[in-house]
mmCIF file of N, CA and C in Angstrom:
data_model
loop_
_atom_site.group_PDB
_atom_site.id
_atom_site.type_symbol
_atom_site.label_atom_id
_atom_site.label_comp_id
_atom_site.label_asym_id
_atom_site.label_seq_id
_atom_site.Cartn_x
_atom_site.Cartn_y
_atom_site.Cartn_z
ATOM 1 N N MET W 1 93.331 97.751 81.522
ATOM 2 C CA MET W 1 94.013 96.721 82.255
ATOM 3 C C MET W 1 94.434 97.156 83.593
ATOM 4 N N CYS W 2 94.208 96.413 84.620
ATOM 5 C CA CYS W 2 94.613 96.691 85.963
ATOM 6 C C CYS W 2 95.803 95.803 86.364
ATOM 7 N N LEU W 3 96.768 96.497 87.045
ATOM 8 C CA LEU W 3 97.999 95.803 87.487
ATOM 9 C C LEU W 3 98.123 95.918 88.943
ATOM 10 N N GLY W 4 98.698 94.940 89.562
ATOM 11 C CA GLY W 4 99.081 95.103 91.011
ATOM 12 C C GLY W 4 100.564 95.475 90.990
ATOM 13 N N LEU W 5 100.927 96.216 91.966
ATOM 14 C CA LEU W 5 102.351 96.692 92.087
ATOM 15 C C LEU W 5 103.006 96.129 93.244
ATOM 16 N N PRO W 6 104.342 95.713 93.052
ATOM 17 C CA PRO W 6 105.006 95.151 94.348
ATOM 18 C C PRO W 6 105.678 96.238 95.077
ATOM 19 N N MET W 7 104.929 96.658 96.056
ATOM 20 C CA MET W 7 105.400 97.836 96.829
ATOM 21 C C MET W 7 105.962 97.272 98.237
ATOM 22 N N THR W 8 106.861 98.167 98.769
ATOM 23 C CA THR W 8 107.708 97.882 99.965
ATOM 24 C C THR W 8 107.167 98.678 101.116
ATOM 25 N N VAL W 9 106.841 98.082 102.208
ATOM 26 C CA VAL W 9 106.356 98.781 103.403
ATOM 27 C C VAL W 9 107.473 99.691 104.058
ATOM 28 N N VAL W 10 107.097 100.902 104.265
ATOM 29 C CA VAL W 10 107.953 101.936 104.847
ATOM 30 C C VAL W 10 107.633 101.998 106.374
ATOM 31 N N GLU W 11 106.353 102.046 106.686
ATOM 32 C CA GLU W 11 105.894 102.078 107.968
ATOM 33 C C GLU W 11 104.471 101.664 107.988
ATOM 34 N N GLY W 12 103.940 101.176 109.083
ATOM 35 C CA GLY W 12 102.481 100.758 109.100
ATOM 36 C C GLY W 12 101.849 100.688 110.419
ATOM 37 N N ASP W 13 100.668 100.532 110.405
ATOM 38 C CA ASP W 13 99.910 100.304 111.668
ATOM 39 C C ASP W 13 98.879 99.156 111.456
ATOM 40 N N ASP W 14 97.911 98.991 112.329
ATOM 41 C CA ASP W 14 97.014 97.870 112.222
ATOM 42 C C ASP W 14 96.126 97.826 111.082
ATOM 43 N N PHE W 15 95.993 98.973 110.393
ATOM 44 C CA PHE W 15 94.985 99.050 109.348
ATOM 45 C C PHE W 15 95.520 99.493 107.939
ATOM 46 N N SER W 16 96.754 100.103 107.884
ATOM 47 C CA SER W 16 97.339 100.514 106.762
ATOM 48 C C SER W 16 98.872 100.610 106.788
ATOM 49 N N ALA W 17 99.477 100.844 105.663
ATOM 50 C CA ALA W 17 100.917 100.954 105.586
ATOM 51 C C ALA W 17 101.269 102.025 104.576
ATOM 52 N N LEU W 18 102.316 102.769 104.891
ATOM 53 C CA LEU W 18 102.929 103.641 103.916
ATOM 54 C C LEU W 18 103.925 102.696 103.150
ATOM 55 N N CYS W 19 103.637 102.710 101.815
ATOM 56 C CA CYS W 19 104.463 101.843 100.877
ATOM 57 C C CYS W 19 105.115 102.619 99.816
ATOM 58 N N GLU W 20 106.164 102.104 99.288
ATOM 59 C CA GLU W 20 106.831 102.759 98.204
ATOM 60 C C GLU W 20 107.162 101.789 97.072
ATOM 61 N N TRP W 21 107.098 102.387 95.814
ATOM 62 C CA TRP W 21 107.460 101.672 94.643
ATOM 63 C C TRP W 21 108.056 102.677 93.622
ATOM 64 N N HIS W 22 109.262 102.449 93.257
ATOM 65 C CA HIS W 22 110.049 103.294 92.302
ATOM 66 C C HIS W 22 109.888 104.794 92.678
ATOM 67 N N GLY W 23 110.132 105.092 94.032
ATOM 68 C CA GLY W 23 110.143 106.470 94.536
ATOM 69 C C GLY W 23 108.781 107.041 94.862
ATOM 70 N N GLU W 24 107.788 106.393 94.529
ATOM 71 C CA GLU W 24 106.386 106.919 94.817
ATOM 72 C C GLU W 24 105.909 106.246 96.097
ATOM 73 N N ARG W 25 105.447 107.096 96.959
ATOM 74 C CA ARG W 25 104.922 106.623 98.239
ATOM 75 C C ARG W 25 103.426 106.756 98.254
ATOM 76 N N ARG W 26 102.694 105.736 98.751
ATOM 77 C CA ARG W 26 101.247 105.957 99.029
ATOM 78 C C ARG W 26 100.818 105.130 100.254
ATOM 79 N N ARG W 27 99.714 105.516 100.881
ATOM 80 C CA ARG W 27 99.177 104.840 101.871
ATOM 81 C C ARG W 27 98.230 103.733 101.420
ATOM 82 N N VAL W 28 98.346 102.524 101.804
ATOM 83 C CA VAL W 28 97.652 101.448 101.359
ATOM 84 C C VAL W 28 96.850 100.697 102.524
ATOM 85 N N SER W 29 95.731 100.249 102.230
ATOM 86 C CA SER W 29 95.005 99.403 103.332
ATOM 87 C C SER W 29 95.689 98.058 103.401
ATOM 88 N N THR W 30 95.731 97.639 104.666
ATOM 89 C CA THR W 30 96.262 96.184 104.947
ATOM 90 C C THR W 30 95.281 95.420 105.595
ATOM 91 N N LEU W 31 93.963 95.764 105.511
ATOM 92 C CA LEU W 31 92.949 95.097 106.136
ATOM 93 C C LEU W 31 92.790 93.625 105.665
ATOM 94 N N LEU W 32 93.111 93.374 104.429
ATOM 95 C CA LEU W 32 93.038 91.931 103.897
ATOM 96 C C LEU W 32 94.206 91.094 104.333
ATOM 97 N N ILE W 33 95.360 91.597 104.721
ATOM 98 C CA ILE W 33 96.514 90.806 105.030
ATOM 99 C C ILE W 33 97.123 90.973 106.457
ATOM 100 N N GLY W 34 96.538 92.006 107.240
ATOM 101 C CA GLY W 34 97.021 92.300 108.541
ATOM 102 C C GLY W 34 98.198 93.110 108.527
ATOM 103 N N ARG W 35 98.614 93.473 109.701
ATOM 104 C CA ARG W 35 99.793 94.322 109.931
ATOM 105 C C ARG W 35 101.021 93.799 109.343
ATOM 106 N N GLN W 36 101.814 94.617 108.783
ATOM 107 C CA GLN W 36 103.086 94.235 108.159
ATOM 108 C C GLN W 36 104.187 94.980 108.662
ATOM 109 N N THR W 37 105.373 94.448 108.706
ATOM 110 C CA THR W 37 106.565 95.115 109.316
ATOM 111 C C THR W 37 107.322 95.889 108.107
ATOM 112 N N ARG W 38 108.154 96.849 108.475
ATOM 113 C CA ARG W 38 109.026 97.563 107.607
ATOM 114 C C ARG W 38 109.754 96.621 106.703
ATOM 115 N N GLY W 39 109.765 96.877 105.367
ATOM 116 C CA GLY W 39 110.541 96.036 104.441
ATOM 117 C C GLY W 39 109.742 94.903 103.854
ATOM 118 N N ALA W 40 108.594 94.680 104.292
ATOM 119 C CA ALA W 40 107.723 93.619 103.688
ATOM 120 C C ALA W 40 107.321 94.035 102.292
ATOM 121 N N ARG W 41 107.285 93.035 101.429
ATOM 122 C CA ARG W 41 106.894 93.350 99.990
ATOM 123 C C ARG W 41 105.462 92.858 99.788
ATOM 124 N N LEU W 42 104.618 93.788 99.287
ATOM 125 C CA LEU W 42 103.209 93.475 99.173
ATOM 126 C C LEU W 42 102.727 93.654 97.690
ATOM 127 N N LEU W 43 101.728 92.941 97.377
ATOM 128 C CA LEU W 43 101.113 93.116 96.032
ATOM 129 C C LEU W 43 100.000 94.123 96.227
ATOM 130 N N VAL W 44 100.073 95.297 95.671
ATOM 131 C CA VAL W 44 99.061 96.359 95.976
ATOM 132 C C VAL W 44 98.201 96.611 94.678
ATOM 133 N N HIS W 45 96.991 96.561 94.768
ATOM 134 C CA HIS W 45 96.057 96.899 93.730
ATOM 135 C C HIS W 45 95.034 97.801 94.248
ATOM 136 N N ILE W 46 94.909 98.981 93.487
ATOM 137 C CA ILE W 46 94.000 100.036 93.900
ATOM 138 C C ILE W 46 94.056 100.361 95.464
ATOM 139 N N ASP W 47 95.257 100.690 95.797
ATOM 140 C CA ASP W 47 95.497 101.098 97.183
ATOM 141 C C ASP W 47 95.181 100.081 98.238
ATOM 142 N N SER W 48 95.010 98.801 97.930
ATOM 143 C CA SER W 48 94.823 97.717 98.927
ATOM 144 C C SER W 48 95.824 96.624 98.643
ATOM 145 N N ALA W 49 96.432 96.299 99.789
ATOM 146 C CA ALA W 49 97.442 95.217 99.794
ATOM 147 C C ALA W 49 96.616 93.933 99.681
ATOM 148 N N MET W 50 96.935 93.151 98.611
ATOM 149 C CA MET W 50 96.243 91.819 98.328
ATOM 150 C C MET W 50 96.899 90.684 98.985
ATOM 151 N N ARG W 51 98.266 90.681 99.003
ATOM 152 C CA ARG W 51 98.952 89.567 99.653
ATOM 153 C C ARG W 51 100.444 89.897 99.813
ATOM 154 N N VAL W 52 101.037 89.221 100.615
ATOM 155 C CA VAL W 52 102.534 89.311 100.928
ATOM 156 C C VAL W 52 103.396 88.590 99.830
ATOM 157 N N LEU W 53 104.323 89.245 99.297
ATOM 158 C CA LEU W 53 105.144 88.686 98.345
ATOM 159 C C LEU W 53 106.555 88.262 98.872
ATOM 160 N N ASP W 54 107.194 87.195 98.422
ATOM 161 C CA ASP W 54 108.596 87.008 98.779
ATOM 162 C C ASP W 54 109.440 87.930 97.836
ATOM 163 N N ASP W 55 110.673 87.995 98.191
ATOM 164 C CA ASP W 55 111.538 88.916 97.376
ATOM 165 C C ASP W 55 111.671 88.399 95.855
ATOM 166 N N ALA W 56 111.726 87.207 95.737
ATOM 167 C CA ALA W 56 111.921 86.676 94.227
ATOM 168 C C ALA W 56 110.723 86.920 93.494
ATOM 169 N N GLU W 57 109.557 86.776 93.990
ATOM 170 C CA GLU W 57 108.257 87.105 93.266
ATOM 171 C C GLU W 57 108.069 88.592 93.093
ATOM 172 N N ALA W 58 108.528 89.482 94.099
ATOM 173 C CA ALA W 58 108.358 90.928 93.920
ATOM 174 C C ALA W 58 109.374 91.287 92.792
ATOM 175 N N GLU W 59 110.518 90.840 92.763
ATOM 176 C CA GLU W 59 111.442 91.209 91.688
ATOM 177 C C GLU W 59 110.998 90.806 90.416
ATOM 178 N N ALA W 60 110.446 89.560 90.269
ATOM 179 C CA ALA W 60 109.923 89.163 88.913
ATOM 180 C C ALA W 60 108.793 90.054 88.441
ATOM 181 N N ILE W 61 107.819 90.441 89.301
ATOM 182 C CA ILE W 61 106.768 91.291 88.914
ATOM 183 C C ILE W 61 107.406 92.678 88.464
ATOM 184 N N ASP W 62 108.378 93.151 89.297
ATOM 185 C CA ASP W 62 109.076 94.441 88.931
ATOM 186 C C ASP W 62 109.678 94.383 87.602
ATOM 187 N N ARG W 63 110.370 93.408 87.287
ATOM 188 C CA ARG W 63 111.048 93.197 86.050
ATOM 189 C C ARG W 63 109.987 93.109 84.877
ATOM 190 N N ALA W 64 108.928 92.448 85.144
ATOM 191 C CA ALA W 64 107.826 92.407 84.027
ATOM 192 C C ALA W 64 107.186 93.789 83.794
ATOM 193 N N LEU W 65 106.985 94.508 84.853
ATOM 194 C CA LEU W 65 106.458 95.860 84.594
ATOM 195 C C LEU W 65 107.457 96.722 83.841
ATOM 196 N N ASP W 66 108.724 96.617 84.302
ATOM 197 C CA ASP W 66 109.768 97.395 83.575
ATOM 198 C C ASP W 66 109.841 96.920 82.125
ATOM 199 N N GLY W 67 109.653 95.748 81.875
ATOM 200 C CA GLY W 67 109.687 95.167 80.490
ATOM 201 C C GLY W 67 108.548 95.719 79.639
ATOM 202 N N LEU W 68 107.357 95.729 80.276
ATOM 203 C CA LEU W 68 106.131 96.290 79.592
ATOM 204 C C LEU W 68 106.346 97.663 79.260
ATOM 205 N N ALA W 69 106.887 98.530 80.128
ATOM 206 C CA ALA W 69 107.164 99.923 79.888
ATOM 207 C C ALA W 69 108.216 100.178 78.877
ATOM 208 N N ALA W 70 109.307 99.301 78.913
ATOM 209 C CA ALA W 70 110.321 99.349 77.797
ATOM 210 C C ALA W 70 109.732 98.949 76.376
ATOM 211 N N ALA W 71 108.992 97.941 76.304
ATOM 212 C CA ALA W 71 108.305 97.570 75.092
ATOM 213 C C ALA W 71 107.441 98.709 74.595
ATOM 214 N N ALA W 72 106.681 99.253 75.433
ATOM 215 C CA ALA W 72 105.718 100.265 75.003
ATOM 216 C C ALA W 72 106.467 101.502 74.510
ATOM 217 N N GLU W 73 107.647 101.780 75.054
ATOM 218 C CA GLU W 73 108.507 102.847 74.496
ATOM 219 C C GLU W 73 109.442 102.456 73.450
ATOM 220 N N GLY W 74 109.396 101.290 72.894
ATOM 221 C CA GLY W 74 110.249 100.860 71.775
ATOM 222 C C GLY W 74 111.701 100.605 72.287
ATOM 223 N N ARG W 75 111.979 100.400 73.503
ATOM 224 C CA ARG W 75 113.224 100.037 73.995
ATOM 225 C C ARG W 75 113.445 98.612 74.048
ATOM 226 N N ALA W 76 114.682 98.108 74.083
ATOM 227 C CA ALA W 76 114.910 96.648 74.422
ATOM 228 C C ALA W 76 114.397 96.206 75.768
ATOM 229 N N PHE W 77 113.737 94.945 75.709
ATOM 230 C CA PHE W 77 113.066 94.583 76.944
ATOM 231 C C PHE W 77 113.370 93.033 77.215
ATOM 232 N N GLU W 78 113.946 92.298 76.242
ATOM 233 C CA GLU W 78 114.119 90.938 76.291
ATOM 234 C C GLU W 78 114.949 90.501 77.493
ATOM 235 N N HIS W 79 115.918 91.258 77.941
ATOM 236 C CA HIS W 79 116.711 91.018 79.129
ATOM 237 C C HIS W 79 115.905 90.929 80.352
ATOM 238 N N LEU W 80 114.785 91.682 80.389
ATOM 239 C CA LEU W 80 113.915 91.650 81.529
ATOM 240 C C LEU W 80 113.025 90.434 81.696
ATOM 241 N N PHE W 81 113.008 89.665 80.712
ATOM 242 C CA PHE W 81 112.190 88.412 80.610
ATOM 243 C C PHE W 81 113.202 87.185 80.457
ATOM 244 N N ALA W 82 114.438 87.216 80.911
ATOM 245 C CA ALA W 82 115.423 86.205 80.714
ATOM 246 C C ALA W 82 114.871 84.876 81.262
ATOM 247 N N ASP W 83 114.124 84.877 82.280
ATOM 248 C CA ASP W 83 113.715 83.589 82.929
ATOM 249 C C ASP W 83 112.641 82.956 82.128
ATOM 250 N N LEU W 84 112.055 83.563 81.066
ATOM 251 C CA LEU W 84 110.994 83.096 80.218
ATOM 252 C C LEU W 84 111.588 82.555 78.886
ATOM 253 N N ILE W 85 112.697 82.939 78.500
ATOM 254 C CA ILE W 85 113.315 82.644 77.225
ATOM 255 C C ILE W 85 113.748 81.214 77.251
ATOM 256 N N ASP W 86 113.578 80.552 76.110
ATOM 257 C CA ASP W 86 114.054 79.213 75.965
ATOM 258 C C ASP W 86 113.392 78.194 76.871
ATOM 259 N N ARG W 87 112.151 78.312 77.235
ATOM 260 C CA ARG W 87 111.435 77.318 78.037
ATOM 261 C C ARG W 87 109.927 77.434 77.782
ATOM 262 N N GLU W 88 109.309 76.345 77.974
ATOM 263 C CA GLU W 88 107.899 76.209 77.753
ATOM 264 C C GLU W 88 107.098 76.955 78.954
ATOM 265 N N PRO W 89 106.003 77.570 78.515
ATOM 266 C CA PRO W 89 105.205 78.257 79.488
ATOM 267 C C PRO W 89 104.769 77.178 80.658
ATOM 268 N N GLU W 90 104.635 77.627 81.913
ATOM 269 C CA GLU W 90 104.112 76.767 82.937
ATOM 270 C C GLU W 90 103.000 77.381 83.635
ATOM 271 N N LEU W 91 101.969 76.582 84.012
ATOM 272 C CA LEU W 91 100.843 77.109 84.793
ATOM 273 C C LEU W 91 101.350 77.463 86.192
ATOM 274 N N PRO W 92 100.714 78.299 86.815
ATOM 275 C CA PRO W 92 100.972 78.583 88.294
ATOM 276 C C PRO W 92 100.598 77.447 89.087
ATOM 277 N N GLU W 93 101.223 77.308 90.233
ATOM 278 C CA GLU W 93 100.985 76.066 90.994
ATOM 279 C C GLU W 93 99.614 75.832 91.489
ATOM 280 N N HIS W 94 98.822 76.843 91.649
ATOM 281 C CA HIS W 94 97.391 76.627 91.986
ATOM 282 C C HIS W 94 96.497 76.233 90.864
ATOM 283 N N LEU W 95 96.993 76.288 89.632
ATOM 284 C CA LEU W 95 96.164 75.798 88.417
ATOM 285 C C LEU W 95 96.602 74.403 87.975
ATOM 286 N N ARG W 96 97.669 73.973 88.553
ATOM 287 C CA ARG W 96 98.139 72.615 88.040
ATOM 288 C C ARG W 96 97.339 71.569 88.803
ATOM 289 N N LYS W 97 97.241 70.381 88.217
ATOM 290 C CA LYS W 97 96.444 69.265 88.751
ATOM 291 C C LYS W 97 97.191 68.528 89.836
#
């Protein structure tokens, strides 16, 4: 399974950015999305920034990844998916008619 990580730009140039996620830093390509400023949140997949995220979406992805890790380790994870409890699943906007 491949996952995108919600990374935060530390510094960048026209072609790449140094990004951080949970204390890990790596240089990622920004050729698909253009130059980004410090603090921008990016969805990074295989060291390439795929798109810019708003803070709410980045936090939701972060919680989901933390929840998957907690579940895999046998720890409580339900609190990390509080926005999904007691509601019907919804299609993403781009898949709705």
